[in-house]
Short mmCIF file of C-alpha atoms in Angstrom, two decimals:
data_model
loop_
_atom_site.label_atom_id
_atom_site.label_comp_id
_atom_site.label_asym_id
_atom_site.label_seq_id
_atom_site.Cartn_x
_atom_site.Cartn_y
_atom_site.Cartn_z
CA MET A 836 -11.59 5.59 9.40
CA LEU A 837 -9.60 8.48 7.16
CA ASP A 838 -10.64 12.18 8.72
CA TYR A 839 -10.27 14.18 5.57
CA LYS A 840 -10.86 18.00 6.23
CA ASN A 841 -10.91 18.88 2.52
CA LYS A 842 -11.08 17.23 -0.46
CA LYS A 843 -8.16 15.30 -1.78
CA GLU A 844 -6.75 13.30 -4.83
CA ASP A 845 -5.06 10.19 -5.03
CA LEU A 846 -3.07 8.58 -8.05
CA TRP A 847 -2.60 5.66 -9.11
CA GLN A 848 -1.06 3.08 -11.33
CA VAL A 849 -3.71 0.69 -13.21
CA SER A 850 -1.60 -2.11 -14.86
CA THR A 851 -4.14 -3.14 -17.27
CA VAL A 852 -6.37 -1.68 -20.34
CA LEU A 853 -6.38 1.57 -18.42
CA SER A 854 -2.84 3.11 -17.87
CA ARG A 855 -4.04 5.69 -14.97
CA GLY A 856 -6.60 6.21 -12.56
CA ARG A 857 -7.36 9.12 -10.09
CA ALA A 858 -9.70 8.96 -7.60
CA THR A 859 -11.07 12.30 -6.48
CA TYR A 860 -12.61 12.67 -3.00
CA ASP A 861 -15.81 14.40 -3.23
CA VAL A 862 -17.64 13.64 0.24
CA VAL A 863 -16.18 12.55 3.25
CA GLU A 864 -17.93 12.12 6.43
CA ALA A 865 -15.78 10.61 9.48
CA SER A 866 -17.06 7.55 10.54
CA GLY A 867 -19.88 7.17 8.26
CA LYS A 868 -19.55 7.80 4.47
CA LEU A 869 -17.18 7.94 1.78
CA VAL A 870 -17.71 9.24 -2.12
CA TYR A 871 -15.10 9.34 -4.38
CA LEU A 872 -15.23 9.83 -8.71
CA ASP A 873 -12.91 7.36 -10.34
CA THR A 874 -11.80 8.95 -13.88
CA PHE A 875 -9.04 7.43 -16.09
CA SER A 876 -6.58 8.50 -18.63
CA ASP A 877 -4.30 7.17 -20.85
CA SER A 878 0.01 6.80 -20.86
CA ASP A 879 0.25 10.28 -21.44
CA TRP A 880 -1.99 11.36 -18.82
CA ASN A 881 -4.31 12.33 -20.89
CA ILE A 882 -7.85 12.33 -19.27
CA VAL A 883 -10.33 9.98 -21.15
CA SER A 884 -14.37 11.20 -20.65
CA ASP A 885 -15.58 8.85 -20.97
CA ARG A 886 -14.44 6.36 -18.19
CA GLU A 887 -15.75 7.98 -15.16
CA MET A 888 -17.28 6.51 -12.46
CA TYR A 889 -18.74 7.14 -9.08
CA THR A 890 -18.25 4.98 -5.55
CA THR A 891 -19.79 5.15 -2.34
CA VAL A 892 -18.27 3.57 1.15
CA LEU A 893 -21.23 3.36 4.00
CA PHE A 894 -20.18 2.88 7.60
CA GLU A 895 -23.25 1.40 9.44
CA GLU A 896 -23.03 0.55 13.57
CA LYS A 897 -24.68 -2.87 14.08
CA SER A 898 -25.00 -5.32 16.40
CA GLY A 899 -21.98 -6.58 17.35
CA GLY A 900 -19.92 -4.81 14.72
CA THR A 901 -20.10 -2.45 11.40
CA ARG A 902 -21.78 -2.92 7.90
CA ILE A 903 -19.16 -1.63 5.43
CA SER A 904 -21.48 -1.37 1.88
CA ILE A 905 -19.53 -0.46 -1.40
CA VAL A 906 -21.70 0.67 -4.07
CA THR A 907 -20.62 1.82 -7.74
CA ARG A 908 -22.48 3.46 -10.37
CA PHE A 909 -21.85 3.16 -14.12
CA ALA A 910 -23.73 5.06 -16.78
CA THR A 911 -23.32 2.35 -19.27
CA ASN A 912 -22.44 -1.86 -19.41
CA GLU A 913 -19.28 -1.00 -21.30
CA GLN A 914 -17.89 0.96 -18.09
CA LEU A 915 -18.69 -1.90 -16.27
CA ASP A 916 -17.03 -4.09 -18.62
CA ARG A 917 -14.12 -2.24 -17.95
CA ALA A 918 -14.15 -2.42 -14.59
CA GLU A 919 -14.54 -5.93 -14.05
CA ALA A 920 -11.84 -6.04 -17.14
CA ILE A 921 -9.34 -4.19 -14.36
CA GLY A 922 -10.21 -6.38 -11.82
CA MET A 923 -12.11 -3.76 -9.96
CA ILE A 924 -14.69 -6.48 -7.92
CA GLU A 925 -11.42 -8.63 -7.07
CA GLY A 926 -9.76 -5.66 -5.67
CA PHE A 927 -12.95 -4.82 -3.38
CA THR A 928 -12.99 -8.42 -2.21
CA ASP A 929 -8.97 -8.68 -1.48
CA ALA A 930 -10.03 -5.52 0.38
CA TYR A 931 -12.89 -6.99 2.29
CA ASP A 932 -10.38 -10.26 3.00
CA ARG A 933 -7.74 -8.29 4.27
CA LEU A 934 -9.94 -5.70 6.60
CA GLU A 935 -10.99 -8.79 8.21
CA GLU A 936 -7.69 -10.15 8.68
CA TYR A 937 -6.90 -7.22 9.99
CA LEU A 938 -9.39 -6.65 12.66
CA GLU A 939 -9.26 -10.51 13.46
CA THR A 940 -5.22 -9.54 14.77
CA LEU A 941 -6.14 -6.29 16.32
CA MET A 942 -8.61 -8.73 18.11
CA GLY A 943 -5.98 -11.12 18.97
CA GLY A 944 -7.45 -13.90 17.26
CA LYS A 945 -3.89 -13.65 14.60
CA ASN A 946 -1.19 -13.07 16.79
CA THR A 947 1.23 -14.04 14.95
CA MET A 948 4.04 -11.25 14.60
CA GLU A 949 7.12 -10.61 16.98
CA THR A 950 8.28 -7.34 17.55
CA VAL A 951 11.92 -5.24 17.79
CA ILE A 952 12.43 -2.17 19.54
CA SER A 953 13.88 0.88 17.16
CA LYS A 954 16.69 3.20 18.62
CA ASP A 955 13.75 5.80 19.38
CA GLY A 956 12.09 3.32 20.79
CA THR A 957 9.12 2.52 18.41
CA GLN A 958 7.96 -1.15 18.31
CA ILE A 959 8.65 -2.17 15.27
CA ALA A 960 6.21 -5.66 14.09
CA TYR A 961 7.19 -8.51 11.89
CA THR A 962 6.81 -11.76 10.80
CA LYS A 963 9.45 -14.29 9.67
CA GLN A 964 9.42 -17.45 7.92
CA GLY A 965 11.55 -19.82 5.94
CA THR A 966 15.20 -21.02 5.68
CA GLY A 967 18.02 -20.14 4.27
CA PRO A 968 19.42 -16.15 3.93
CA ALA A 969 17.78 -13.47 5.59
CA ILE A 970 16.05 -11.12 2.98
CA ILE A 971 13.47 -8.48 4.56
CA LEU A 972 10.84 -6.98 2.71
CA ILE A 973 10.01 -3.27 2.64
CA SER A 974 6.57 -2.06 1.67
CA SER A 975 5.01 0.49 -0.03
CA ALA A 976 4.14 3.71 1.56
CA ALA A 977 0.05 2.92 1.79
CA ALA A 978 0.65 -0.69 2.54
CA ASP A 979 1.26 -3.12 5.70
CA TYR A 980 2.99 -6.28 5.62
CA GLN A 981 0.16 -8.35 4.63
CA ASP A 982 0.25 -6.30 1.18
CA ALA A 983 3.60 -9.01 0.51
CA SER A 984 2.43 -11.65 2.58
CA PRO A 985 2.07 -13.90 -1.37
CA LEU A 986 5.42 -13.12 -1.72
CA ALA A 987 6.52 -14.21 2.18
CA GLU A 988 5.33 -17.40 1.61
CA HIS A 989 6.66 -17.49 -1.88
CA LEU A 990 10.46 -16.75 -0.81
CA SER A 991 10.46 -18.78 2.03
CA VAL A 992 11.22 -21.79 0.25
CA ASN A 993 14.67 -20.33 -0.03
CA PHE A 994 14.72 -17.70 2.26
CA THR A 995 14.34 -16.57 6.05
CA VAL A 996 11.79 -14.16 5.20
CA TYR A 997 11.06 -10.80 7.53
CA ASN A 998 8.18 -9.47 6.48
CA TYR A 999 7.53 -5.99 8.63
CA ASP A 1000 4.71 -3.47 9.11
CA ARG A 1001 6.61 0.13 8.36
CA ARG A 1002 6.05 2.43 11.49
CA GLY A 1003 3.10 4.03 11.50
CA ARG A 1004 1.50 1.13 9.55
CA GLY A 1005 -0.46 -2.30 10.98
CA ARG A 1006 1.19 -3.36 14.20
CA SER A 1007 4.04 -1.29 14.26
CA THR A 1008 4.39 1.75 16.68
CA ASP A 1009 5.19 5.76 15.39
CA THR A 1010 7.31 8.12 17.26
CA SER A 1011 6.77 11.93 16.08
CA PRO A 1012 8.34 13.54 13.90
CA TYR A 1013 8.44 11.61 11.07
CA GLU A 1014 12.24 11.52 9.34
CA ILE A 1015 13.73 8.57 6.77
CA ALA A 1016 16.58 7.85 8.59
CA ARG A 1017 14.16 6.60 11.17
CA GLU A 1018 12.56 3.95 8.63
CA VAL A 1019 16.15 3.06 7.92
CA GLU A 1020 17.01 2.57 11.76
CA ASP A 1021 13.85 0.55 11.85
CA ILE A 1022 15.50 -2.05 8.74
CA GLU A 1023 18.93 -1.72 11.02
CA ALA A 1024 16.66 -3.46 13.95
CA LEU A 1025 15.57 -5.73 11.54
CA ILE A 1026 18.86 -6.65 9.91
CA THR A 1027 20.20 -7.36 13.55
CA VAL A 1028 17.47 -9.82 13.99
CA ALA A 1029 18.38 -11.28 11.26
CA GLY A 1030 22.13 -12.32 12.61
CA GLY A 1031 23.84 -8.63 11.34
CA GLN A 1032 23.36 -8.96 7.27
CA ALA A 1033 20.12 -9.29 5.01
CA TYR A 1034 19.13 -9.16 1.38
CA LEU A 1035 16.62 -6.24 1.31
CA PHE A 1036 13.28 -6.17 -1.42
CA GLY A 1037 11.95 -3.27 -1.57
CA SER A 1038 8.32 -2.28 -3.48
CA SER A 1039 7.56 1.74 -4.64
CA SER A 1040 8.97 3.92 -1.82
CA GLY A 1041 9.65 0.60 -0.16
CA ALA A 1042 12.50 0.34 -3.21
CA VAL A 1043 13.94 3.70 -2.40
CA LEU A 1044 13.95 3.45 1.42
CA ALA A 1045 16.01 0.24 0.56
CA LEU A 1046 18.05 2.09 -1.44
CA GLU A 1047 18.86 4.67 1.23
CA ALA A 1048 19.47 1.50 4.02
CA ALA A 1049 21.97 0.62 1.48
CA ASN A 1050 24.04 3.40 1.11
CA LEU A 1051 23.91 4.19 4.84
CA LEU A 1052 24.19 0.58 6.36
CA GLY A 1053 27.07 -0.66 4.42
CA ASP A 1054 27.95 -4.41 4.11
CA SER A 1055 24.90 -5.27 6.50
CA VAL A 1056 23.11 -5.08 2.91
CA ALA A 1057 24.24 -7.85 1.39
CA LYS A 1058 22.02 -7.16 -1.85
CA LEU A 1059 19.17 -5.15 -3.29
CA PHE A 1060 16.15 -6.13 -5.12
CA LEU A 1061 14.05 -3.21 -6.45
CA TYR A 1062 10.78 -3.45 -7.64
CA GLU A 1063 8.97 -0.30 -9.23
CA PRO A 1064 11.02 2.84 -7.29
CA PRO A 1065 9.11 5.89 -8.22
CA PHE A 1066 12.08 7.51 -9.95
CA ILE A 1067 11.31 9.86 -13.40
CA ILE A 1068 14.68 9.82 -15.20
CA ASN A 1069 13.54 10.50 -18.22
CA ASP A 1070 10.88 12.32 -20.16
CA SER A 1071 8.12 9.98 -20.02
CA ARG A 1072 5.40 11.72 -18.15
CA LYS A 1073 3.97 14.07 -19.19
CA GLN A 1074 3.97 17.15 -17.21
CA GLU A 1075 0.75 18.60 -16.04
CA LYS A 1076 0.28 22.56 -17.16
CA PRO A 1077 -0.05 25.27 -14.48
#
């Protein structure tokens, strides 16, 4: 359960209909309740005034487990139509499915991950599937290995795919203090398991990490595949006023 002591904001990309969205957490009660307000903007980061919606997430203790309820309020039917258009319902369904799978894994129901020990003693959990040249999938900052599972399944036809939980996520452990170099060492440990050389695929911040690994690990990184590295290389993003 997230334990936010202060109001925080998250930004993410929305791929259809509306370009960008912002979630502002208004109420955070540890282990009980989370309320946030979604606002949306156009591609130039201008807030669109009639695109707001409140979402409440409740966690209730029940016999044998916890009940999670998600309620989103829309002011108009048009707002509801827009939410359906950007895949909000499917997103909630996918989140529930992933949570269920994760809980089953913690309880030992789906213990299919192997582990390797990084240089600082951190345990890195990963799955391995397919045959062919080795490729390591590096997820985004907020994701675990499940985020790339469909891609891993697709690539396993032609590659031996290593899909892992970055340190501090999923079933991988963590060691303080955090340093990017330690994450590169995690990738190096996986490359060793893979036979000494591998392709790297990185998504979002994982793409930046893949670049750093290629820079530091030399020929052990055979090729790079980068998806949406978060670099702003021109003036396409509108600067926020101070």
